[in-house]
Coordinates of C-alpha atoms and ligand atoms in Angstrom, one line a residue:
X1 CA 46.7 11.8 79.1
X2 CA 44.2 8.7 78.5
X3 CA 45.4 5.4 77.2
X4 CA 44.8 6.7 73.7
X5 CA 46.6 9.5 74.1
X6 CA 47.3 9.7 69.9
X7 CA 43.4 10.5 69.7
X8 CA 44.0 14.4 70.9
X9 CA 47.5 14.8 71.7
X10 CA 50.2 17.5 70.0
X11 CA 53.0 15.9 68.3
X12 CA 56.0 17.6 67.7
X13 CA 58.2 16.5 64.5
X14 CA 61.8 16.7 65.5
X15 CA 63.8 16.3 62.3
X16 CA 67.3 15.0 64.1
X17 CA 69.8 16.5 61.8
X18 CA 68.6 20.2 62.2
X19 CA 67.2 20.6 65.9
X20 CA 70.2 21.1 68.4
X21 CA 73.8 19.6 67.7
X22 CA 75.5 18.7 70.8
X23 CA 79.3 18.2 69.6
X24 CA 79.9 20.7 67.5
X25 CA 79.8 18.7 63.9
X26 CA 77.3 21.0 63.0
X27 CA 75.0 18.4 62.4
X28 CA 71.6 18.0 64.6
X29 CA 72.1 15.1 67.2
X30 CA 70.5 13.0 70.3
X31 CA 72.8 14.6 72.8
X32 CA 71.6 17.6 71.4
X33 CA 67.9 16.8 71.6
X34 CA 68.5 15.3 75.3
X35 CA 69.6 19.1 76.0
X36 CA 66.0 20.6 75.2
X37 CA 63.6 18.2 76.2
X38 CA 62.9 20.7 78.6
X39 CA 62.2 23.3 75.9
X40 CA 59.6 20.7 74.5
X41 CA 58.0 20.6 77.5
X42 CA 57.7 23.4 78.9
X43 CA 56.1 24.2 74.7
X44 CA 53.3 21.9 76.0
X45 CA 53.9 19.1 73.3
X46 CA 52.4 15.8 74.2
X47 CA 55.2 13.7 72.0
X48 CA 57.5 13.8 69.5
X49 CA 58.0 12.1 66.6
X50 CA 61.7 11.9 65.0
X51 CA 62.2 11.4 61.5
X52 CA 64.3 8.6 60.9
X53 CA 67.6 8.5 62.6
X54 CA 69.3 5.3 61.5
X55 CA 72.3 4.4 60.4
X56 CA 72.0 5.7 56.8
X57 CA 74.0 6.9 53.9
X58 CA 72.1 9.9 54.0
X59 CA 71.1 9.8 50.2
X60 CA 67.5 10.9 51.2
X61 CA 68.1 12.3 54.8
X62 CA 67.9 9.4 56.5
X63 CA 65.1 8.1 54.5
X64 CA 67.4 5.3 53.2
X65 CA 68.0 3.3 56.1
X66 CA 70.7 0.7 56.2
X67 CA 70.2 -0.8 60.1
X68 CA 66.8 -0.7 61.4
X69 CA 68.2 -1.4 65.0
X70 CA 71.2 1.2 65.6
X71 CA 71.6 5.1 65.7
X72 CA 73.5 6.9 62.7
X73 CA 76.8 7.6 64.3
X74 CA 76.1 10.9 63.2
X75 CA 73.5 11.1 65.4
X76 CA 74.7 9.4 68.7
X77 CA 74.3 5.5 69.6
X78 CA 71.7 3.4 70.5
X79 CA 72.0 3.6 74.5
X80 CA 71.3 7.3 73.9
X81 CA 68.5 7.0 72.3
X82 CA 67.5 4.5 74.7
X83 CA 68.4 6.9 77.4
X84 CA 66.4 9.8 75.2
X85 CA 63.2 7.4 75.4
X86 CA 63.6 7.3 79.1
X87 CA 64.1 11.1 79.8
X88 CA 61.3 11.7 77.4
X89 CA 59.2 9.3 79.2
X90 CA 60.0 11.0 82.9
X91 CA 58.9 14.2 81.6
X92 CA 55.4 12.9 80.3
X93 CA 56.8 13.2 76.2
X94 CA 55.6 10.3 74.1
X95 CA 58.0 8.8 71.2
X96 CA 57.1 8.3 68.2
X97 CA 60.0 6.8 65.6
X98 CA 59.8 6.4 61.5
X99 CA 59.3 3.2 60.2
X100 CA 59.9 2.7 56.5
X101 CA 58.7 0.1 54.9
X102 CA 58.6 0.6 51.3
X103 CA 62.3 0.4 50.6
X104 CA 65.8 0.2 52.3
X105 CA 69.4 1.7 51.7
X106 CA 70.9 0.6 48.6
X107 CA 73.9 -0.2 51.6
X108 CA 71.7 -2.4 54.0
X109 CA 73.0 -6.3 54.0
X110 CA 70.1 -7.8 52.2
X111 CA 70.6 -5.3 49.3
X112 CA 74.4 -5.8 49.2
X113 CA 73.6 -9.4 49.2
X114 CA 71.1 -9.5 46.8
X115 CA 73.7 -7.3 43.8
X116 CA 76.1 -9.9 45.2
X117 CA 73.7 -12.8 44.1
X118 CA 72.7 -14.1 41.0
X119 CA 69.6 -13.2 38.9
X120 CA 67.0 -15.7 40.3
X121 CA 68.2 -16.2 44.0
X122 CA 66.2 -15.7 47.0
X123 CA 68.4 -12.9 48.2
X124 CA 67.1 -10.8 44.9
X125 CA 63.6 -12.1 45.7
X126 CA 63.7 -9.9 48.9
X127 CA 63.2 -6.8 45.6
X128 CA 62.1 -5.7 43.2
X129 CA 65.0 -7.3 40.6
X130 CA 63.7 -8.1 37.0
X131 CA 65.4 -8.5 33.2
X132 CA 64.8 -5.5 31.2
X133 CA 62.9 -5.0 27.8
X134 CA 64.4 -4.7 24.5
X135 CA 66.2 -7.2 22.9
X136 CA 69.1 -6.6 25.1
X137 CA 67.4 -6.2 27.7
X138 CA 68.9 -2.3 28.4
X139 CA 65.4 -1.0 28.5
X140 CA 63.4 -0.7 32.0
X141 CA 61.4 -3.4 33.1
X142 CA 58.7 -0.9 32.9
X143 CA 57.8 3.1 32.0
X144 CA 57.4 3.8 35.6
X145 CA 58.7 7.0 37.0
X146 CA 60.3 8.1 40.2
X147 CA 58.7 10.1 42.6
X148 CA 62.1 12.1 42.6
X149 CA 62.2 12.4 39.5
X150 CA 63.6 10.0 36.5
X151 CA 63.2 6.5 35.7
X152 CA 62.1 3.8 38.7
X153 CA 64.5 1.4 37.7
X154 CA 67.8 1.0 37.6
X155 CA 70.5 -1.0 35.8
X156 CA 73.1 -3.4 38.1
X157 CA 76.2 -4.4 36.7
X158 CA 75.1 -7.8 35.7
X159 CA 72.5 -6.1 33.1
X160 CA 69.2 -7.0 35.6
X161 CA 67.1 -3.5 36.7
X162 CA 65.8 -3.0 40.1
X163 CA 62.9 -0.7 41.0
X164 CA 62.8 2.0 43.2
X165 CA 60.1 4.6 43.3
X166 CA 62.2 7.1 45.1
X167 CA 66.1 7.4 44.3
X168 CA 68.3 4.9 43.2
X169 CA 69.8 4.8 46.6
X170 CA 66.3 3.5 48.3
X171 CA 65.5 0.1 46.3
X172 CA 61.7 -1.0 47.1
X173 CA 61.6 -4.0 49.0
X174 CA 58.9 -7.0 48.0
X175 CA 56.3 -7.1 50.6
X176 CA 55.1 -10.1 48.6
X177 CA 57.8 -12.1 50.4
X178 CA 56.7 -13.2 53.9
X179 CA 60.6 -12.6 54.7
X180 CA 60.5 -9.0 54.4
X181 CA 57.0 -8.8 56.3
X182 CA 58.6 -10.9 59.3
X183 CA 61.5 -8.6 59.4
X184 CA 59.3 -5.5 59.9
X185 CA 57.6 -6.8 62.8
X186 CA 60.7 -7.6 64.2
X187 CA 61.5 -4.4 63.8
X188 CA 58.6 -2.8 65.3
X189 CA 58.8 -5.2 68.8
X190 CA 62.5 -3.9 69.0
X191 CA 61.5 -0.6 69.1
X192 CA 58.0 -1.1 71.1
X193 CA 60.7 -3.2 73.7
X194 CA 62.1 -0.2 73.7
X195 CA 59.6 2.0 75.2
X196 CA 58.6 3.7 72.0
X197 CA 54.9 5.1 71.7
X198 CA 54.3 5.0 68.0
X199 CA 55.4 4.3 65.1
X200 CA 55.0 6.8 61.5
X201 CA 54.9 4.9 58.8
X202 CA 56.8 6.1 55.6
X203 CA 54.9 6.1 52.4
X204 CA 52.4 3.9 53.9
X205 CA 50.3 3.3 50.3
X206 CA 52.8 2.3 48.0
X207 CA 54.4 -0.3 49.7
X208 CA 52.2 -3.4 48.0
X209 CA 53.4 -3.6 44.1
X210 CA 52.0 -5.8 41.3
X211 CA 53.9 -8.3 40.7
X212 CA 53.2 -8.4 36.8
X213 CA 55.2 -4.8 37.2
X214 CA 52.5 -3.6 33.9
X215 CA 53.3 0.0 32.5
X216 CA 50.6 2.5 33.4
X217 CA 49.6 6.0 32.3
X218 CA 49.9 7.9 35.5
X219 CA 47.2 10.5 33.7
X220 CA 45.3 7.5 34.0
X221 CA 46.0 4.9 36.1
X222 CA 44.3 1.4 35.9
X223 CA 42.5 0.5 38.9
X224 CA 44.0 -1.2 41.3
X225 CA 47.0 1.0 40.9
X226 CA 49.6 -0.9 40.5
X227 CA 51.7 0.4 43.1
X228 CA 49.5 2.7 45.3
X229 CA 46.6 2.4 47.8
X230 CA 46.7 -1.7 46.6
X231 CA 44.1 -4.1 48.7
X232 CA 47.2 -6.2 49.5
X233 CA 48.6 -3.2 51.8
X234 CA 45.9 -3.8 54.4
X235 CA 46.9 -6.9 55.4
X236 CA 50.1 -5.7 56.1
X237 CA 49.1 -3.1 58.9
X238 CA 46.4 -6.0 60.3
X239 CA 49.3 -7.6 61.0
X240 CA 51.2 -4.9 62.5
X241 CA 48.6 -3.9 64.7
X242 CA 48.4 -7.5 66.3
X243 CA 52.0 -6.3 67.0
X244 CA 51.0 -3.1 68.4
X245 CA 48.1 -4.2 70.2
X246 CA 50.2 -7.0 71.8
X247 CA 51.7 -4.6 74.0
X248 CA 49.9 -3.6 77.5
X249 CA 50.6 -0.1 77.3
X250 CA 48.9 1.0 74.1
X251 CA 51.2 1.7 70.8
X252 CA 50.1 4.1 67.8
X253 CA 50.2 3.4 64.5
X254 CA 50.3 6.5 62.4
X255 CA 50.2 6.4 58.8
X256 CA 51.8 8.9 56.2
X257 CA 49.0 8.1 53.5
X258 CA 48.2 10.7 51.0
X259 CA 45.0 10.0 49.0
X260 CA 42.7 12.3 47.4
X261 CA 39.7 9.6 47.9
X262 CA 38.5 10.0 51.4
X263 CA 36.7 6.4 51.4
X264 CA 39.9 4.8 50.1
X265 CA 42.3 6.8 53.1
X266 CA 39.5 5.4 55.6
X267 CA 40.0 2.1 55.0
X268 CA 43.6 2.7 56.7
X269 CA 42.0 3.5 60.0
X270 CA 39.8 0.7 60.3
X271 CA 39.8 -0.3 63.8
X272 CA 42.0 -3.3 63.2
X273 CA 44.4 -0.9 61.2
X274 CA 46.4 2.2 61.8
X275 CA 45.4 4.5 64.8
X276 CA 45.5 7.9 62.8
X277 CA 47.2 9.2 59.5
X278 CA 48.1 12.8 58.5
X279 CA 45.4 14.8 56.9
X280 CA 47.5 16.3 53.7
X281 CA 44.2 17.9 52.5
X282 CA 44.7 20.5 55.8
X283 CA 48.3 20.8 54.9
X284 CA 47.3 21.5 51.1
X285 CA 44.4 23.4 51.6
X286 CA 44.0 27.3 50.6
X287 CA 43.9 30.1 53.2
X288 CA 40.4 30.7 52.3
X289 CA 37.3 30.3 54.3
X290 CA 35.2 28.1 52.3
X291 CA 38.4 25.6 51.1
X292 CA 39.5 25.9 55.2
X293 CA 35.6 24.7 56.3
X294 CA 34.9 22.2 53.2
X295 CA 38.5 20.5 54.5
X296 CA 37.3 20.2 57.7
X297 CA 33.9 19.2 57.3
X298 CA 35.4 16.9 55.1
X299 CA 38.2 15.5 57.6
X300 CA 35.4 15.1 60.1
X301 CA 33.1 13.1 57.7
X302 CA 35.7 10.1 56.5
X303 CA 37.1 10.4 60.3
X304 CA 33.9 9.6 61.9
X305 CA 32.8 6.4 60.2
X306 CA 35.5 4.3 61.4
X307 CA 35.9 6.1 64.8
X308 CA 39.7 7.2 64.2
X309 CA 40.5 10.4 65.4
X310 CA 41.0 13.3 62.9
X311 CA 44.6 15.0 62.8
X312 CA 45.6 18.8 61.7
X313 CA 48.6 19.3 60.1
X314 CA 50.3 22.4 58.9
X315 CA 54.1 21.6 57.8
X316 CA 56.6 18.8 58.0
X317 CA 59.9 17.7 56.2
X318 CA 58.4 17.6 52.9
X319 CA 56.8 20.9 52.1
X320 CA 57.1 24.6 52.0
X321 CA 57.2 26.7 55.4
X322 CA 53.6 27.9 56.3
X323 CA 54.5 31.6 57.0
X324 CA 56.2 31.9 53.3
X325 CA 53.1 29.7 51.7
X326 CA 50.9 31.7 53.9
X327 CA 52.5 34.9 52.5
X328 CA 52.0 34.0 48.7
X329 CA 48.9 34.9 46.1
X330 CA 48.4 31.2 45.9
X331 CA 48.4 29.8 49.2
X332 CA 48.1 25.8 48.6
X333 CA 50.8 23.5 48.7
X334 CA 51.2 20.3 46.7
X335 CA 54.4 18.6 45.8
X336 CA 53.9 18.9 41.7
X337 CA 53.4 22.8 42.0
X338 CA 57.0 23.5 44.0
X339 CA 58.7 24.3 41.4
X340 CA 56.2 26.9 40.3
X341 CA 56.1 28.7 43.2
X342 CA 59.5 28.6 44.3
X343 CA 60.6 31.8 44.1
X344 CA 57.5 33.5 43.8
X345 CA 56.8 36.3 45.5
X346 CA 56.0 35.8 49.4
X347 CA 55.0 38.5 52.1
X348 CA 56.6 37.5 55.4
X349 CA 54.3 39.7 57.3
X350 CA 51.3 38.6 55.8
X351 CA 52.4 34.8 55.7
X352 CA 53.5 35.5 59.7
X353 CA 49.8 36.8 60.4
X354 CA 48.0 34.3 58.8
X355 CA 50.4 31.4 60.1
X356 CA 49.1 32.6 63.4
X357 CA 46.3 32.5 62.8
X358 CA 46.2 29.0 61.5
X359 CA 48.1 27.8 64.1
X360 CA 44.9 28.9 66.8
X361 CA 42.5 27.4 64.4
X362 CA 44.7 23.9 63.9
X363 CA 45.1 23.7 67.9
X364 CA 41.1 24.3 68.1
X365 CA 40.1 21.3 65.9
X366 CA 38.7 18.2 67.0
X367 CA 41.7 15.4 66.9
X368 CA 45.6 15.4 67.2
X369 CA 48.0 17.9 65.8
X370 CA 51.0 18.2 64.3
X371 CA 53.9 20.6 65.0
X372 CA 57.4 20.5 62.7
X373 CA 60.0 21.9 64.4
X374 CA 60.4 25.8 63.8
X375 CA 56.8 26.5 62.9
X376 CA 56.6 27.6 66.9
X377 CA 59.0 30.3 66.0
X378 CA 57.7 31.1 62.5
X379 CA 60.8 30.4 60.6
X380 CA 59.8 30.9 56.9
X381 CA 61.4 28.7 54.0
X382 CA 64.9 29.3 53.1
X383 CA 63.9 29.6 49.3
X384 CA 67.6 31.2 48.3
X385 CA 70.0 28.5 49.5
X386 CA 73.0 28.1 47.3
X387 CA 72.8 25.4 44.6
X388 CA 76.0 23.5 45.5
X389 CA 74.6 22.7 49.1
X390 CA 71.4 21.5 48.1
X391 CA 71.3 17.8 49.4
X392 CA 67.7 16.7 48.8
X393 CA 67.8 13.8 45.9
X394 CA 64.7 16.0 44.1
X395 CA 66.6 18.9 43.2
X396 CA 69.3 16.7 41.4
X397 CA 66.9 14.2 39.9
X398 CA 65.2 16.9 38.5
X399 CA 67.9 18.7 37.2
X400 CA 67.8 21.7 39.4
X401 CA 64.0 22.1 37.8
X402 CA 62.0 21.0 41.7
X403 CA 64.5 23.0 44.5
X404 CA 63.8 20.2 46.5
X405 CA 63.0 20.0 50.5
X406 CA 66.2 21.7 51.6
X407 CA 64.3 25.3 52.3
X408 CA 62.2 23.8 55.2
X409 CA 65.2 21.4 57.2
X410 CA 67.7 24.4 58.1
X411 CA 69.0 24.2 61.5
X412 CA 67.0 25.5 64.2
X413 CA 67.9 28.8 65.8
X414 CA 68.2 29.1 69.4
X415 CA 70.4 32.2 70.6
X416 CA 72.3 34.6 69.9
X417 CA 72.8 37.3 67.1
X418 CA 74.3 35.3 64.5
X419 CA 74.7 31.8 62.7
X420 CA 74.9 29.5 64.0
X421 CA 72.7 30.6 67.2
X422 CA 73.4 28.1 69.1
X423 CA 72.4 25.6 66.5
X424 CA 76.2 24.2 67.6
X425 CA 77.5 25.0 70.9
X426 CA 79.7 27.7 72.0
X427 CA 83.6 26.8 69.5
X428 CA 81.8 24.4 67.4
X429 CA 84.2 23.6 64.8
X430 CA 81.0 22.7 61.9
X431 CA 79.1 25.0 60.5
X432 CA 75.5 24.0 60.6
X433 CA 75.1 21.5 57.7
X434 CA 72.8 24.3 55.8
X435 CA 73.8 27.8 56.5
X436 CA 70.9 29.7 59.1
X437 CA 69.8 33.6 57.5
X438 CA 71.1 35.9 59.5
X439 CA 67.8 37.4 59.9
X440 CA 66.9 34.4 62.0
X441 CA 68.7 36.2 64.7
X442 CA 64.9 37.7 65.8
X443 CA 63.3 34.7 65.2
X444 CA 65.7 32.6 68.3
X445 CA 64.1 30.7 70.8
X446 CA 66.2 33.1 72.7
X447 CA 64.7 36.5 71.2
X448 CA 61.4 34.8 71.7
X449 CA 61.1 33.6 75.0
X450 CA 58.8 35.8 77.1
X451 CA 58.3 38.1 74.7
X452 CA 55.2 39.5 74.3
X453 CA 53.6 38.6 70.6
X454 CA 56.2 36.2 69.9
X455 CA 55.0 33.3 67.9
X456 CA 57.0 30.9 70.3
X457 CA 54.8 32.4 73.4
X458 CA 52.0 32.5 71.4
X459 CA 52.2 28.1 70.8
X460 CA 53.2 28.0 74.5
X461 CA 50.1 30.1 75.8
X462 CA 47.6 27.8 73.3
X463 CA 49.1 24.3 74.0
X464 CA 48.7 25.1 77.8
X465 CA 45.2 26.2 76.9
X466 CA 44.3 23.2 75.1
X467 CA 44.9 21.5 77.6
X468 CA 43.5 22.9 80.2
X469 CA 39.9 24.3 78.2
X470 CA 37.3 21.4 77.7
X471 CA 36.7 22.7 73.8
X472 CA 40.3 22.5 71.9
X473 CA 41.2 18.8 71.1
X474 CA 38.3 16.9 72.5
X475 CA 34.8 16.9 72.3
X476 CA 32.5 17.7 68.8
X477 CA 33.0 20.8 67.0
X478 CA 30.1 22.5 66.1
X479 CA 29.7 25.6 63.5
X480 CA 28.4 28.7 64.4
X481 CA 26.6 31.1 62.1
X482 CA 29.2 33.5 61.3
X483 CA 29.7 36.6 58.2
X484 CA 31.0 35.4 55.1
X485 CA 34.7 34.4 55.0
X486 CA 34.6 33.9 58.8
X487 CA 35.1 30.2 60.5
X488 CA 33.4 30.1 63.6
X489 CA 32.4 27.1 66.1
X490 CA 32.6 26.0 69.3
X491 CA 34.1 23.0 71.1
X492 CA 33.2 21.4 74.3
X493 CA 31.1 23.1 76.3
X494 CA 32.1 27.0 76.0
X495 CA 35.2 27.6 73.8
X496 CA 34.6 29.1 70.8
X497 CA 37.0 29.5 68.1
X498 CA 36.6 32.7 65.3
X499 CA 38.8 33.3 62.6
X500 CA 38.3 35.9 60.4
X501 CA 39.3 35.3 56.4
X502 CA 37.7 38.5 55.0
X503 CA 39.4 41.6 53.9
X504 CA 37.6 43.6 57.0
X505 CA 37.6 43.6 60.7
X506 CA 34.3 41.6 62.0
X507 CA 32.5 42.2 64.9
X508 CA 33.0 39.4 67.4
X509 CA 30.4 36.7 68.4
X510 CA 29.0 37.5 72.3
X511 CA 31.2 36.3 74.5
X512 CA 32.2 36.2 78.2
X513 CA 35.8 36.2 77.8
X514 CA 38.9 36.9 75.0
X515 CA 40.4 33.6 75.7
X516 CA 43.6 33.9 73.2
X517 CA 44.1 35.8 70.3
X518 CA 46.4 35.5 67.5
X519 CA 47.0 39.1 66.9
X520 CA 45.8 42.5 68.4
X521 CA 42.2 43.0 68.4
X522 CA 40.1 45.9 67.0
X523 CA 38.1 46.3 70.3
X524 CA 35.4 43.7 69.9
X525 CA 36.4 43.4 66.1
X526 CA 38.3 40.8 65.0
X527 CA 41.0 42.0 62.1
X528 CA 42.0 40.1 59.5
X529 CA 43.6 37.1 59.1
X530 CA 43.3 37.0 62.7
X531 CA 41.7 34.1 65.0
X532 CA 40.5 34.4 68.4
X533 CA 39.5 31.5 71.2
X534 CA 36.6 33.0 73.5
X535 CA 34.6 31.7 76.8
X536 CA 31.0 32.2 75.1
X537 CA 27.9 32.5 77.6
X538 CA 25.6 30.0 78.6
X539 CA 27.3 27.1 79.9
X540 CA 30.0 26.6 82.7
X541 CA 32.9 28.1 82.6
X542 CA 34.6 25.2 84.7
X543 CA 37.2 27.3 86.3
Ligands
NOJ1 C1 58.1 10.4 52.7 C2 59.1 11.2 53.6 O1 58.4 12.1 54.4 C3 60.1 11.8 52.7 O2 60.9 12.7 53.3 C4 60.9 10.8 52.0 O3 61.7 11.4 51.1 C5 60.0 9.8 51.3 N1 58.8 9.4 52.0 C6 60.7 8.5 50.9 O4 61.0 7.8 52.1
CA2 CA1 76.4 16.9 65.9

C-alpha cells in the first residue's frame, strides 16, 4: 500500500471485548486477537482499528478510560499489545487505536484528584467543575442534557456539579486548559512510539465547550453551539497533526465527527487537520436508489474540496446490525429513532440480501472502508437480549426506554454448533459476557469458510478483488445511465459496479465479464437487491 495507505484502505473494527477470548473469562482479549490475525488477513483487511482497550471501569465499554498508557487487565498487558502491533505489522495489518478526548473515567488520577480538591483548585480546573443554580445551589449549572440520557451534570459531595455529556462515569475534560491539551499529545507520541498507524478520535466535535456553560434549546441551538462543531476544536487537531506529521512513517488521523452540514464536517479534513472521518450519512442512509446516489454524490462533493479521501461505512459499535436494518420497512438508522424501531419487525432474508448487496457497492466506492466485526458473516442485531444483562449506560439512563448498543457487541462466533462457538476456547469456565443465539451456529466462521454463498467468502472474494482490479477503492467514479432505482458507474478504467434497487430483475449493462456478484444472477438480469462488479468493454482489461 502507498504512504497514505488511509486514503483507500479497508479497516476492520475489532471491538476487544467480543472478538476472540483467549483464557477462558469469557470476555474478548489480545491473546485472543493475536490468535486470528491470520483470519484478518487472509479476509484481505488492510488494518484494524480497536475500540478502546484501556484500563477502564467499563461503565461505557471502555469508553471511560482511566490510564491512557496500559491495557485493561481484562484484556491482556501492555507488552502484548506491543507484541499485537508487531505481529500485525509482519503480516502487512495497519493499527489504528481510540483516542478519547472529550472526557476520562470518573476513576482516572486527575479526576480522583480533582473530587479530592477544593472548589477553585487547579486540579478541578482540569473539568468541567462549577457551583449550581438556585439559591442552594442544588440545581445544575445548566439545562443541558446527556447524550445517554438525563441531566449533564452531576452533583459531588461537596455540593459543586461537574459536566459530562455522556454518563456520570465519563466527566468532560477542559480542553481550555493547555494541561489537558499537552497531556493528549503525550498520549498520542506514546502510542505513535509504539508503532501504531492511526489514531480514531472519540467524539471528535464536542470536545471544545463554552466556557460561559449558557443553557440552550437543543431544538434550536445558538450558533456557535456551545459544545459542538466549536471553532476552538480546530486548533486542537492542528496541533495533533504536527504530532502525527512529526513521525517519518506517515500516521492517520481519523475523526468520528457526525455533522449534518457538509461544509462544517469539511473543515475537519483540511490538510493541516484530520486525514479522514466516517461518513455517518452512508451509515444512516435508506436502502433506496435515489437516498444511496444523493449520499454519494454528496460524500464525493464536501470530500473533494479539501482533497481528503471519502470513507464508506456500514456498521460499528454504536448502531443497529445492517442485515436486521436492511430487513426492516424503514431502513435508516439514526441514534434518536432506536427506540422506535427496536423491535420492529425485520426480515433476515431480505436484510441478508440487501446487506450483500451493500457490502459490493461500499467496497466499490471511491475512498476507505469500514468493516465492524461480524458484518463479514452477516450476524444480525441481537434485538431480544435479556434486560438484566444489558450493560450499555443508554438503556439505564433511559430507563429501559433506548435498548441501548448491547444488540450489535455480542461475541463473535467462530465454530462449532453451539454457544459459545469458540468465542472462548475449548473448557472455558466464562460464558461469553453476552449470551451468542444459538442460530449463530450457521453463521460461524467455521460454517462459513469455503462455502459457497457464504457472506464471509463473499467479503473475502471482494477485498481480494479490490485490490487487485484498478476500479474499486481508487481512481474517480463515474455514473452510468442506468433504469430507475438502479446505481450504476464505473471505476478506473473497466470495472463497473450495478446494483439494482427496483422491485424487478434488470437487464445488465454490456459487459465483457461477471466480475462478482452478490447473489445469483437471472442470466444477464440482475435481481433485486442484488449488485454485481463487471469487466465492461473498451478499455484494458490489465490482466
Ligand atoms: C462514541 C463511541 O463510539 C461510543 O461508543 C461512546 O459511547 C461515545 N463516543 C462516548 O465515548
Ligand atoms: Ca478473556
Amino acid at each position: 500500500m502507498s504512504h497514505e495507505w488511509w486514503r483507500t484502505a479497508a479497516i476492520y473494527q475489532v471491538y476487544p471485548r467480543s472478538f476472540a477470548d483467549g483464557n477462558g473469562d469469557g470476555i474478548g482479549d489480545l491473546a485472543g486477537i493475536a490468535d486470528r490475525l491470520p483470519y484478518l488477513r487472509a479476509l484481505g483487511v488492510d488494518a484494524i482499528w480497536f475500540s478502546p482497550w484501556y484500563p477502564s471501569p467499563m461503565a461505557d465499554a471502555g469508553y471511560d478510560i482511566a490510564d491512557h498508557r496500559d491495557i485493561d487487565p481484562a484484556f491482556g498487558t501492555l507488552s502484548q499489545a506491543e507484541e499485537l502491533i508487531a505481529r500485525a505489522h509482519a503480516l502487512d495489518l495497519r493499527i489504528i487505536v481510540d483516542v478519547v478526548p472529550n472526557h476520562c473515567s470518573d476513576r482516572h488520577p486527575w479526576f480522583r484528584e480533582a473530587v479530592a480538591a477544593a472548589p477553585g483548585s487547579a486540579a478541578r480546573e482540569l473539568f468541567w467543575i462549577r457551583d449550581g443554580r438556585g439559591p442552594d445551589g442544588d440545581l445544575p449549572p445548566n439545562n443541558w442534557r446527556s447524550i445517554f440520557g438525563g441531566p449533564a451534570w452531576t452533583r459531588l459531595p461537596d455540593g459543586q456539579w461537574y459536566l459530562h455529556l455522556f454518563a456520570p462515569e465519563q466527566p468532560d475534560l477542559n480542553w481550555g486548559n493547555p494541561k489537558v491539551r499537552e497531556e493528549f499529545e503525550d498520549i498520542l507520541r506514546f502510542w505513535f512510539d509504539r508503532g501504531v498507524d492511526g489514531v480514531r478520535i472519540d467524539s471528535a466535535s464536542v470536545v471544545a465547550k463554552d466556557p460561559g456553560l449558557a443553557d440552550f434549546d437543543p431544538e434550536a441551538p445558538p450558533s456557535p453551539h456551545p459544545y459542538d462543531d466549536r471553532d476552538e476544536v480546530h486548533d486542537i487537531y492542528r496541533a495533533w497533526r504536527a504530532v502525527a506529521d512529526g513521525y517519518p512513517r506517515r500516521r492517520a488521523l481519523i475523526g468520528e465527527v457526525w455533522l449534518p452540514d457538509p461544509v462544517r464536517f469539511a473543515r475537519y479534513l483540511s490538510p493541516d487537520e484530520l486525514h479522514t472521518a466516517f461518513n455517518f450519512d452512508f451509515l444512516g442512509c435508506a436502502w433506496e436508489a435515489g437516498a444511496l446516489r444523493r449520499c454519494i454524490d454528496a460524500t464525493l462533493a464536501t470530500h473533494a474540496p479539501v482533497g481528503a479521501p471519502a470513507t464508506w461505512v456500514l456498521a460499528n459499535h454504536d448502531v443497529t446490525r445492517t442485515v436486521t436494518r436492511y430487513g426492516r420497512t424503514d431502513t435508516t438508522f439514526d441514534h434518536a429513532g432506536r427506540r422506535l424501531r427496536h423491535g420492529s419487525p425485520s426480515d433476515l432474508a431480505l436484510g441478508t440480501r440487501r446487506a450483500r448487496a451493500a457490502a459490493l457497492l461500499s467496497l466499490a466506492l471511491p475512498g476507505s472502508v469500514y468493516l465492524y466485526q461480524g458484518e463479514e458473516l452477516g450476524l444480525w442485531e441481537v434485538e431480544d437480549l435479556p434486560d438484566a444483562l444489558r450493560q450499555d449506560p443508554i438503556f439505564s439512563r433511559t430507563g429501559g426506554a433506548d435498548p441501548g448498543r448491547d444488540g450489535c457487541r455480542v461475541p463473535l462466533p467462530w465454530s462449532g454448533q453451539q454457544p459459545p462457538f469458540g468465542f472462548s476456547p475449548h473448557g472455558a469456565t466464562g460464558r461469553p459476557w453476552l449470551p451468542q443465539p444459538d442460530a449463530w451456529r450457521d453463521l460461524t466462521v467455521q460454517a462459513q469458510d469455503g462455502a459457497p454463498g457464504s457472506m464471509l467468502e463473499l467479503y473475502r472474494a471482494a477485498l481480494r478483488l479490490r485490490r487487485q482490479l484498478s476500479g474499486p477503492g481508487a481512481g474517480a467514479l463515474r455514473w452510468l445511465d442506468a433504469p430507475r432505482e438502479v446505481l450504476a458507474f464505473i471505476r478506473g478504467d473497466d470495472v463497473a459496479c450495478v446494483v439494482n434497487l427496483s422491485a424487478a430483475p434488470v437487464r445488465l449493462p454490456e459487459h465483457r465479464a461477471v466480475v462478482l456478484a452478490s447473489g445469483p444472477l437471472d442470466g444477464d438480469r440482475l435481481p433485486t437487491d442484488t449488485s454485481v462488479w463487471l469487466r465492461v468493454p473498451g478499455l484494458p482489461t490489465g490482466d
